Structure formats: C-alpha cells, structure tokens
C-alpha cells in the first residue's frame, strides 16, 4: 500500500474519460491505460506488477473491498464507489466496474476494471454509509475483523431496506431504477 499521506486535495478527470486497469488473479496490475496512469500520478513502470492497493486510500472502508473480492472471486461483476489515492496524496473518487476475465475453460485468469467520474448526487448518498462502515471498523483491532464487521453492517443495512447491493448501487447510478435508496 502507498505510504503517502492524503493531501485532502481532490483530483479531477473528465466525465468522458475511463480509467482502465487489468490485474492477474491476485490483483497485481498487468495493464493500465493512459488516463489511469495520468490521474494516478505514477509512471506506467511504477504501476505494472504492483498490487492494486497501490492506489488504496486509507479512508476507504475495508468492507467495500471485502465485498469486491468476494464478488469477483465468485465470478461476478461488481460496481463500487471508490476513493483512490494518487502518488502525491491527492484523491479521486471513481465509480468502478470490476469484472472477472476467464479463459476458454471458464477459469478466472484475471480481472478487468474501468472507472468513471461518479455523479455528485450519488456521492452525497454513499458517503454517510461509508462513514458508518469506517466508524464500525474503528471498533475492531484486527483488519480482517474490521472488514468482516463493516461488510456485515453494509449487508444488514441493505437487508433492512429490502435492497440487494446491486439494487442499491443502481439506485445511486440511476435513481429512476429504484424508488427507495435512502440508505445511510
Ligand atoms: C481489477 C481490480 C481493480 C481494483 N481497483 C481498485 C481501485 O481502483 N482502488 C482500490 O483501492 N482498490 C482496487 N482494487 C482492490 C485492491 O486489490 C485492494 O483489495 C484494495 O485496494 C484494498 O487493499 P487492502 O486489501 O490491502 O486493504 C481492485 C482490485 C481489482 C482486482
């Protein structure tokens, strides 16, 4: 993980731009497009071969990544709002879509992700939920227990609202797809 301290400055990119990366099955980066490289602030050689947590922001709930890895490990795709850390400590929020890549036999041989600018309205709704997850994580000393607890909090919160995670995310991406998404 990057040891750089967050600056609190937000880095922006265009709504027309996609930040693309690919990884091996363990999450080590095998490909990054020009936009990913530019926004991350790293050079391509600094990125290739690194674990994807190179750009992990310390204020991202562990429970989100727990859900991400559980989903793609099962061979499912996932959308998630992720705060990323640039090399100099600036941050940039993305709406990430992560998908497994399979060989002809159906075996997962890596993962692919593209990221775009999230809608400000979606961010306003997701941030209080992430804060609750972070608060829950602070109650646990072990990272794995913190991830378990916050993933459980996310699952319980959605269950109370009678929403699956996908329904919740889609209600944020496109509010016309769901009537209720006041989860926070
Ligand atoms: C294809 C793919 C894309 C990923 N994209 C990101 C990303 O944009 N930002 C991020 O912090 N983690 C991303 N991850 C998750 C990281 O592998 C890692 O789980 C996360 O940064 C949390 O790091 P930690 O498990 O060391 O706490 C991605 C993983 C995969 C497989």
PDB file of C-alpha atoms and ligand atoms in Angstrom:
ATOM      1  CA  UNK A   1       0.000   0.000   0.000  1.00  0.00           C
ATOM      2  CA  UNK A   2       1.151   3.509  -0.712  1.00  0.00           C
ATOM      3  CA  UNK A   3       2.529   5.174   2.412  1.00  0.00           C
ATOM      4  CA  UNK A   4       1.943   8.734   1.194  1.00  0.00           C
ATOM      5  CA  UNK A   5      -0.274  10.877   3.411  1.00  0.00           C
ATOM      6  CA  UNK A   6      -3.504  12.170   1.854  1.00  0.00           C
ATOM      7  CA  UNK A   7      -3.328  15.875   0.972  1.00  0.00           C
ATOM      8  CA  UNK A   8      -7.102  16.334   1.076  1.00  0.00           C
ATOM      9  CA  UNK A   9      -6.946  17.788  -2.442  1.00  0.00           C
ATOM     10  CA  UNK A  10      -9.313  16.265  -4.958  1.00  0.00           C
ATOM     11  CA  UNK A  11      -8.034  15.410  -8.426  1.00  0.00           C
ATOM     12  CA  UNK A  12     -10.494  15.630 -11.292  1.00  0.00           C
ATOM     13  CA  UNK A  13     -10.851  13.975 -14.659  1.00  0.00           C
ATOM     14  CA  UNK A  14     -13.372  14.330 -17.459  1.00  0.00           C
ATOM     15  CA  UNK A  15     -16.762  12.569 -17.482  1.00  0.00           C
ATOM     16  CA  UNK A  16     -15.834  11.315 -20.958  1.00  0.00           C
ATOM     17  CA  UNK A  17     -12.695   9.583 -19.635  1.00  0.00           C
ATOM     18  CA  UNK A  18     -12.367   5.973 -18.472  1.00  0.00           C
ATOM     19  CA  UNK A  19      -9.604   4.815 -16.144  1.00  0.00           C
ATOM     20  CA  UNK A  20      -8.860   1.212 -17.104  1.00  0.00           C
ATOM     21  CA  UNK A  21      -6.728  -1.399 -15.395  1.00  0.00           C
ATOM     22  CA  UNK A  22      -6.320  -5.159 -15.570  1.00  0.00           C
ATOM     23  CA  UNK A  23      -4.876  -7.482 -12.959  1.00  0.00           C
ATOM     24  CA  UNK A  24      -3.778 -11.063 -12.560  1.00  0.00           C
ATOM     25  CA  UNK A  25      -5.921 -13.302 -10.290  1.00  0.00           C
ATOM     26  CA  UNK A  26      -4.106 -11.981  -7.198  1.00  0.00           C
ATOM     27  CA  UNK A  27      -4.839  -8.334  -8.029  1.00  0.00           C
ATOM     28  CA  UNK A  28      -1.402  -7.406  -9.346  1.00  0.00           C
ATOM     29  CA  UNK A  29      -1.720  -4.819 -12.108  1.00  0.00           C
ATOM     30  CA  UNK A  30      -0.889  -6.086 -15.604  1.00  0.00           C
ATOM     31  CA  UNK A  31      -2.284  -3.185 -17.646  1.00  0.00           C
ATOM     32  CA  UNK A  32      -3.235   0.461 -17.119  1.00  0.00           C
ATOM     33  CA  UNK A  33      -4.450   2.870 -19.760  1.00  0.00           C
ATOM     34  CA  UNK A  34      -3.104   6.401 -20.278  1.00  0.00           C
ATOM     35  CA  UNK A  35      -5.897   8.017 -18.285  1.00  0.00           C
ATOM     36  CA  UNK A  36      -5.338   5.686 -15.301  1.00  0.00           C
ATOM     37  CA  UNK A  37      -1.611   6.456 -15.429  1.00  0.00           C
ATOM     38  CA  UNK A  38      -2.137  10.222 -15.694  1.00  0.00           C
ATOM     39  CA  UNK A  39      -4.702  10.503 -12.911  1.00  0.00           C
ATOM     40  CA  UNK A  40      -2.802   8.179 -10.544  1.00  0.00           C
ATOM     41  CA  UNK A  41       0.336  10.295 -10.901  1.00  0.00           C
ATOM     42  CA  UNK A  42       2.536   7.206 -11.256  1.00  0.00           C
ATOM     43  CA  UNK A  43       4.503   6.205 -14.334  1.00  0.00           C
ATOM     44  CA  UNK A  44       3.477   3.015 -16.117  1.00  0.00           C
ATOM     45  CA  UNK A  45       6.609   1.129 -14.957  1.00  0.00           C
ATOM     46  CA  UNK A  46       5.793   2.158 -11.373  1.00  0.00           C
ATOM     47  CA  UNK A  47       2.323   0.647 -11.748  1.00  0.00           C
ATOM     48  CA  UNK A  48       2.796  -2.609 -13.662  1.00  0.00           C
ATOM     49  CA  UNK A  49       3.337  -5.587 -11.362  1.00  0.00           C
ATOM     50  CA  UNK A  50       2.170  -3.706  -8.273  1.00  0.00           C
ATOM     51  CA  UNK A  51      -0.766  -4.888  -6.151  1.00  0.00           C
ATOM     52  CA  UNK A  52      -3.862  -2.809  -6.876  1.00  0.00           C
ATOM     53  CA  UNK A  53      -3.842  -1.452  -3.332  1.00  0.00           C
ATOM     54  CA  UNK A  54      -1.041   0.821  -4.614  1.00  0.00           C
ATOM     55  CA  UNK A  55      -3.806   3.413  -5.018  1.00  0.00           C
ATOM     56  CA  UNK A  56      -5.787   2.474  -1.897  1.00  0.00           C
ATOM     57  CA  UNK A  57      -6.995   5.450   0.098  1.00  0.00           C
ATOM     58  CA  UNK A  58      -6.830   4.958   3.902  1.00  0.00           C
ATOM     59  CA  UNK A  59     -10.343   6.407   4.266  1.00  0.00           C
ATOM     60  CA  UNK A  60     -11.953   3.660   2.157  1.00  0.00           C
ATOM     61  CA  UNK A  61     -13.916   1.121   4.212  1.00  0.00           C
ATOM     62  CA  UNK A  62     -12.330  -2.328   4.232  1.00  0.00           C
ATOM     63  CA  UNK A  63     -15.812  -3.796   3.943  1.00  0.00           C
ATOM     64  CA  UNK A  64     -16.152  -2.450   0.398  1.00  0.00           C
ATOM     65  CA  UNK A  65     -13.042  -4.300  -0.720  1.00  0.00           C
ATOM     66  CA  UNK A  66     -14.182  -7.409   1.143  1.00  0.00           C
ATOM     67  CA  UNK A  67     -17.395  -7.319  -0.900  1.00  0.00           C
ATOM     68  CA  UNK A  68     -15.458  -6.579  -4.102  1.00  0.00           C
ATOM     69  CA  UNK A  69     -13.142  -9.561  -3.712  1.00  0.00           C
ATOM     70  CA  UNK A  70     -15.958 -11.890  -2.560  1.00  0.00           C
ATOM     71  CA  UNK A  71     -17.959 -10.942  -5.661  1.00  0.00           C
ATOM     72  CA  UNK A  72     -15.234 -11.211  -8.289  1.00  0.00           C
ATOM     73  CA  UNK A  73     -13.871 -14.344  -6.603  1.00  0.00           C
ATOM     74  CA  UNK A  74     -17.274 -15.935  -7.187  1.00  0.00           C
ATOM     75  CA  UNK A  75     -17.006 -14.884 -10.836  1.00  0.00           C
ATOM     76  CA  UNK A  76     -19.461 -12.000 -10.514  1.00  0.00           C
ATOM     77  CA  UNK A  77     -19.030  -8.416 -11.599  1.00  0.00           C
ATOM     78  CA  UNK A  78     -19.361  -5.534  -9.179  1.00  0.00           C
ATOM     79  CA  UNK A  79     -19.821  -1.765  -9.261  1.00  0.00           C
ATOM     80  CA  UNK A  80     -18.427   0.243  -6.368  1.00  0.00           C
ATOM     81  CA  UNK A  81     -17.740   3.833  -5.440  1.00  0.00           C
ATOM     82  CA  UNK A  82     -14.048   4.001  -4.569  1.00  0.00           C
ATOM     83  CA  UNK A  83     -11.835   6.787  -3.316  1.00  0.00           C
ATOM     84  CA  UNK A  84      -8.334   6.407  -4.733  1.00  0.00           C
ATOM     85  CA  UNK A  85      -5.050   7.923  -3.669  1.00  0.00           C
ATOM     86  CA  UNK A  86      -2.718   9.473  -6.266  1.00  0.00           C
ATOM     87  CA  UNK A  87       1.038   9.200  -5.876  1.00  0.00           C
ATOM     88  CA  UNK A  88       1.297  12.681  -4.320  1.00  0.00           C
ATOM     89  CA  UNK A  89      -1.550  12.025  -1.849  1.00  0.00           C
ATOM     90  CA  UNK A  90      -4.346  13.748  -3.789  1.00  0.00           C
ATOM     91  CA  UNK A  91      -7.532  11.718  -4.040  1.00  0.00           C
ATOM     92  CA  UNK A  92     -10.045  10.984  -6.783  1.00  0.00           C
ATOM     93  CA  UNK A  93     -13.430   9.317  -6.425  1.00  0.00           C
ATOM     94  CA  UNK A  94     -14.468   6.834  -9.098  1.00  0.00           C
ATOM     95  CA  UNK A  95     -17.381   4.588  -9.906  1.00  0.00           C
ATOM     96  CA  UNK A  96     -15.540   1.342 -10.621  1.00  0.00           C
ATOM     97  CA  UNK A  97     -16.845  -1.634 -12.561  1.00  0.00           C
ATOM     98  CA  UNK A  98     -14.749  -4.747 -11.895  1.00  0.00           C
ATOM     99  CA  UNK A  99     -15.217  -7.952 -13.870  1.00  0.00           C
ATOM    100  CA  UNK A 100     -13.519 -11.355 -13.966  1.00  0.00           C
ATOM    101  CA  UNK A 101     -11.718 -12.434 -17.139  1.00  0.00           C
ATOM    102  CA  UNK A 102     -11.988 -16.132 -17.966  1.00  0.00           C
ATOM    103  CA  UNK A 103     -10.114 -18.462 -20.269  1.00  0.00           C
ATOM    104  CA  UNK A 104     -11.889 -20.793 -22.708  1.00  0.00           C
ATOM    105  CA  UNK A 105     -12.352 -23.373 -19.975  1.00  0.00           C
ATOM    106  CA  UNK A 106     -14.085 -20.800 -17.786  1.00  0.00           C
ATOM    107  CA  UNK A 107     -11.211 -20.446 -15.310  1.00  0.00           C
ATOM    108  CA  UNK A 108     -10.660 -16.953 -13.926  1.00  0.00           C
ATOM    109  CA  UNK A 109      -7.336 -15.712 -15.288  1.00  0.00           C
ATOM    110  CA  UNK A 110      -7.532 -12.131 -14.087  1.00  0.00           C
ATOM    111  CA  UNK A 111      -9.734  -9.116 -13.565  1.00  0.00           C
ATOM    112  CA  UNK A 112     -10.591  -6.037 -15.554  1.00  0.00           C
ATOM    113  CA  UNK A 113     -11.874  -2.726 -14.302  1.00  0.00           C
ATOM    114  CA  UNK A 114     -12.958   0.575 -15.690  1.00  0.00           C
ATOM    115  CA  UNK A 115     -13.753   3.657 -13.688  1.00  0.00           C
ATOM    116  CA  UNK A 116     -15.588   6.821 -14.423  1.00  0.00           C
ATOM    117  CA  UNK A 117     -16.487  10.033 -12.659  1.00  0.00           C
ATOM    118  CA  UNK A 118     -19.268   9.375 -10.142  1.00  0.00           C
ATOM    119  CA  UNK A 119     -22.356  11.587 -10.072  1.00  0.00           C
ATOM    120  CA  UNK A 120     -22.106  14.140  -7.228  1.00  0.00           C
ATOM    121  CA  UNK A 121     -25.624  13.167  -6.101  1.00  0.00           C
ATOM    122  CA  UNK A 122     -24.534   9.528  -5.760  1.00  0.00           C
ATOM    123  CA  UNK A 123     -21.526  10.590  -3.716  1.00  0.00           C
ATOM    124  CA  UNK A 124     -23.734  12.572  -1.341  1.00  0.00           C
ATOM    125  CA  UNK A 125     -25.719   9.423  -0.634  1.00  0.00           C
ATOM    126  CA  UNK A 126     -22.865   6.923  -0.419  1.00  0.00           C
ATOM    127  CA  UNK A 127     -20.544   8.928   1.852  1.00  0.00           C
ATOM    128  CA  UNK A 128     -22.653   8.667   5.043  1.00  0.00           C
ATOM    129  CA  UNK A 129     -22.844   4.895   4.585  1.00  0.00           C
ATOM    130  CA  UNK A 130     -19.075   4.657   4.128  1.00  0.00           C
ATOM    131  CA  UNK A 131     -18.598   6.795   7.244  1.00  0.00           C
ATOM    132  CA  UNK A 132     -20.745   4.390   9.257  1.00  0.00           C
ATOM    133  CA  UNK A 133     -18.666   1.499   7.909  1.00  0.00           C
ATOM    134  CA  UNK A 134     -15.430   3.291   8.873  1.00  0.00           C
ATOM    135  CA  UNK A 135     -16.797   4.016  12.354  1.00  0.00           C
ATOM    136  CA  UNK A 136     -17.645   0.326  12.764  1.00  0.00           C
ATOM    137  CA  UNK A 137     -14.160  -0.654  11.584  1.00  0.00           C
ATOM    138  CA  UNK A 138     -12.553   1.561  14.238  1.00  0.00           C
ATOM    139  CA  UNK A 139     -14.173  -0.646  16.880  1.00  0.00           C
ATOM    140  CA  UNK A 140     -12.019  -3.610  15.809  1.00  0.00           C
ATOM    141  CA  UNK A 141      -8.304  -4.032  16.213  1.00  0.00           C
ATOM    142  CA  UNK A 142      -7.718  -6.753  13.617  1.00  0.00           C
ATOM    143  CA  UNK A 143      -8.049  -5.659   9.974  1.00  0.00           C
ATOM    144  CA  UNK A 144      -9.863  -8.849   8.990  1.00  0.00           C
ATOM    145  CA  UNK A 145     -12.386  -8.447  11.819  1.00  0.00           C
ATOM    146  CA  UNK A 146     -12.917  -4.806  10.861  1.00  0.00           C
ATOM    147  CA  UNK A 147     -13.588  -5.865   7.247  1.00  0.00           C
ATOM    148  CA  UNK A 148     -15.999  -8.590   8.409  1.00  0.00           C
ATOM    149  CA  UNK A 149     -17.875  -6.210  10.687  1.00  0.00           C
ATOM    150  CA  UNK A 150     -18.235  -3.437   8.164  1.00  0.00           C
ATOM    151  CA  UNK A 151     -19.246  -5.809   5.358  1.00  0.00           C
ATOM    152  CA  UNK A 152     -21.875  -7.160   7.763  1.00  0.00           C
ATOM    153  CA  UNK A 153     -23.050  -3.636   8.579  1.00  0.00           C
ATOM    154  CA  UNK A 154     -23.423  -2.946   4.861  1.00  0.00           C
ATOM    155  CA  UNK A 155     -25.325  -6.202   4.310  1.00  0.00           C
ATOM    156  CA  UNK A 156     -27.596  -5.617   7.334  1.00  0.00           C
ATOM    157  CA  UNK A 157     -28.312  -2.042   6.315  1.00  0.00           C
ATOM    158  CA  UNK A 158     -29.332  -3.131   2.838  1.00  0.00           C
ATOM    159  CA  UNK A 159     -31.434  -6.021   4.188  1.00  0.00           C
ATOM    160  CA  UNK A 160     -33.323  -3.576   6.414  1.00  0.00           C
ATOM    161  CA  UNK A 161     -34.053  -1.528   3.298  1.00  0.00           C
ATOM    162  CA  UNK A 162     -35.067  -4.635   1.315  1.00  0.00           C
ATOM    163  CA  UNK A 163     -32.352  -3.900  -1.233  1.00  0.00           C
ATOM    164  CA  UNK A 164     -29.648  -6.070  -2.714  1.00  0.00           C
ATOM    165  CA  UNK A 165     -26.255  -4.416  -3.119  1.00  0.00           C
ATOM    166  CA  UNK A 166     -26.789  -4.227  -6.874  1.00  0.00           C
ATOM    167  CA  UNK A 167     -30.184  -2.577  -6.436  1.00  0.00           C
ATOM    168  CA  UNK A 168     -28.628  -0.088  -4.048  1.00  0.00           C
ATOM    169  CA  UNK A 169     -25.778   0.770  -6.408  1.00  0.00           C
ATOM    170  CA  UNK A 170     -28.116   1.091  -9.384  1.00  0.00           C
ATOM    171  CA  UNK A 171     -30.407   3.353  -7.411  1.00  0.00           C
ATOM    172  CA  UNK A 172     -27.411   5.645  -6.911  1.00  0.00           C
ATOM    173  CA  UNK A 173     -26.189   5.435 -10.504  1.00  0.00           C
ATOM    174  CA  UNK A 174     -29.650   5.841 -11.985  1.00  0.00           C
ATOM    175  CA  UNK A 175     -32.233   6.863  -9.365  1.00  0.00           C
ATOM    176  CA  UNK A 176     -35.074   6.109 -11.799  1.00  0.00           C
ATOM    177  CA  UNK A 177     -34.334   2.371 -11.371  1.00  0.00           C
ATOM    178  CA  UNK A 178     -35.334   2.313  -7.694  1.00  0.00           C
ATOM    179  CA  UNK A 179     -37.889   4.072  -5.605  1.00  0.00           C
ATOM    180  CA  UNK A 180     -36.039   3.758  -2.311  1.00  0.00           C
ATOM    181  CA  UNK A 181     -32.382   4.151  -1.663  1.00  0.00           C
ATOM    182  CA  UNK A 182     -32.169   6.296   1.413  1.00  0.00           C
ATOM    183  CA  UNK A 183     -29.558   4.016   2.926  1.00  0.00           C
ATOM    184  CA  UNK A 184     -27.160   5.741   5.264  1.00  0.00           C
TER     185      UNK A 184
HETATM  186  C1  LIG B   1      -9.417  -5.313 -11.255  1.00  0.00           C
HETATM  187  C2  LIG B   1      -9.293  -4.704  -9.876  1.00  0.00           C
HETATM  188  C3  LIG B   1      -9.401  -3.326  -9.737  1.00  0.00           C
HETATM  189  C4  LIG B   1      -9.274  -2.732  -8.478  1.00  0.00           C
HETATM  190  N1  LIG B   1      -9.359  -1.371  -8.400  1.00  0.00           N
HETATM  191  C5  LIG B   1      -9.113  -0.766  -7.218  1.00  0.00           C
HETATM  192  C6  LIG B   1      -9.095   0.656  -7.121  1.00  0.00           C
HETATM  193  O1  LIG B   1      -9.358   1.390  -8.078  1.00  0.00           O
HETATM  194  N2  LIG B   1      -8.800   1.188  -5.905  1.00  0.00           N
HETATM  195  C7  LIG B   1      -8.529   0.430  -4.801  1.00  0.00           C
HETATM  196  O2  LIG B   1      -8.240   0.982  -3.733  1.00  0.00           O
HETATM  197  N3  LIG B   1      -8.578  -0.927  -4.870  1.00  0.00           N
HETATM  198  C8  LIG B   1      -8.860  -1.521  -6.042  1.00  0.00           C
HETATM  199  N4  LIG B   1      -8.899  -2.897  -6.103  1.00  0.00           N
HETATM  200  C9  LIG B   1      -8.849  -3.665  -4.836  1.00  0.00           C
HETATM  201  C10 LIG B   1      -7.429  -3.881  -4.331  1.00  0.00           C
HETATM  202  O3  LIG B   1      -6.952  -5.091  -4.858  1.00  0.00           O
HETATM  203  C11 LIG B   1      -7.407  -3.978  -2.785  1.00  0.00           C
HETATM  204  O4  LIG B   1      -8.250  -5.019  -2.346  1.00  0.00           O
HETATM  205  C12 LIG B   1      -7.840  -2.669  -2.104  1.00  0.00           C
HETATM  206  O5  LIG B   1      -7.067  -1.585  -2.554  1.00  0.00           O
HETATM  207  C13 LIG B   1      -7.743  -2.763  -0.577  1.00  0.00           C
HETATM  208  O6  LIG B   1      -6.449  -3.012  -0.213  1.00  0.00           O
HETATM  209  P1  LIG B   1      -6.118  -3.911   1.056  1.00  0.00           P
HETATM  210  O7  LIG B   1      -6.829  -5.205   0.820  1.00  0.00           O
HETATM  211  O8  LIG B   1      -4.636  -4.038   1.088  1.00  0.00           O
HETATM  212  O9  LIG B   1      -6.667  -3.168   2.229  1.00  0.00           O
HETATM  213  C14 LIG B   1      -9.039  -3.527  -7.335  1.00  0.00           C
HETATM  214  C15 LIG B   1      -8.930  -4.917  -7.481  1.00  0.00           C
HETATM  215  C16 LIG B   1      -9.078  -5.495  -8.737  1.00  0.00           C
HETATM  216  C17 LIG B   1      -8.953  -6.995  -8.874  1.00  0.00           C
END
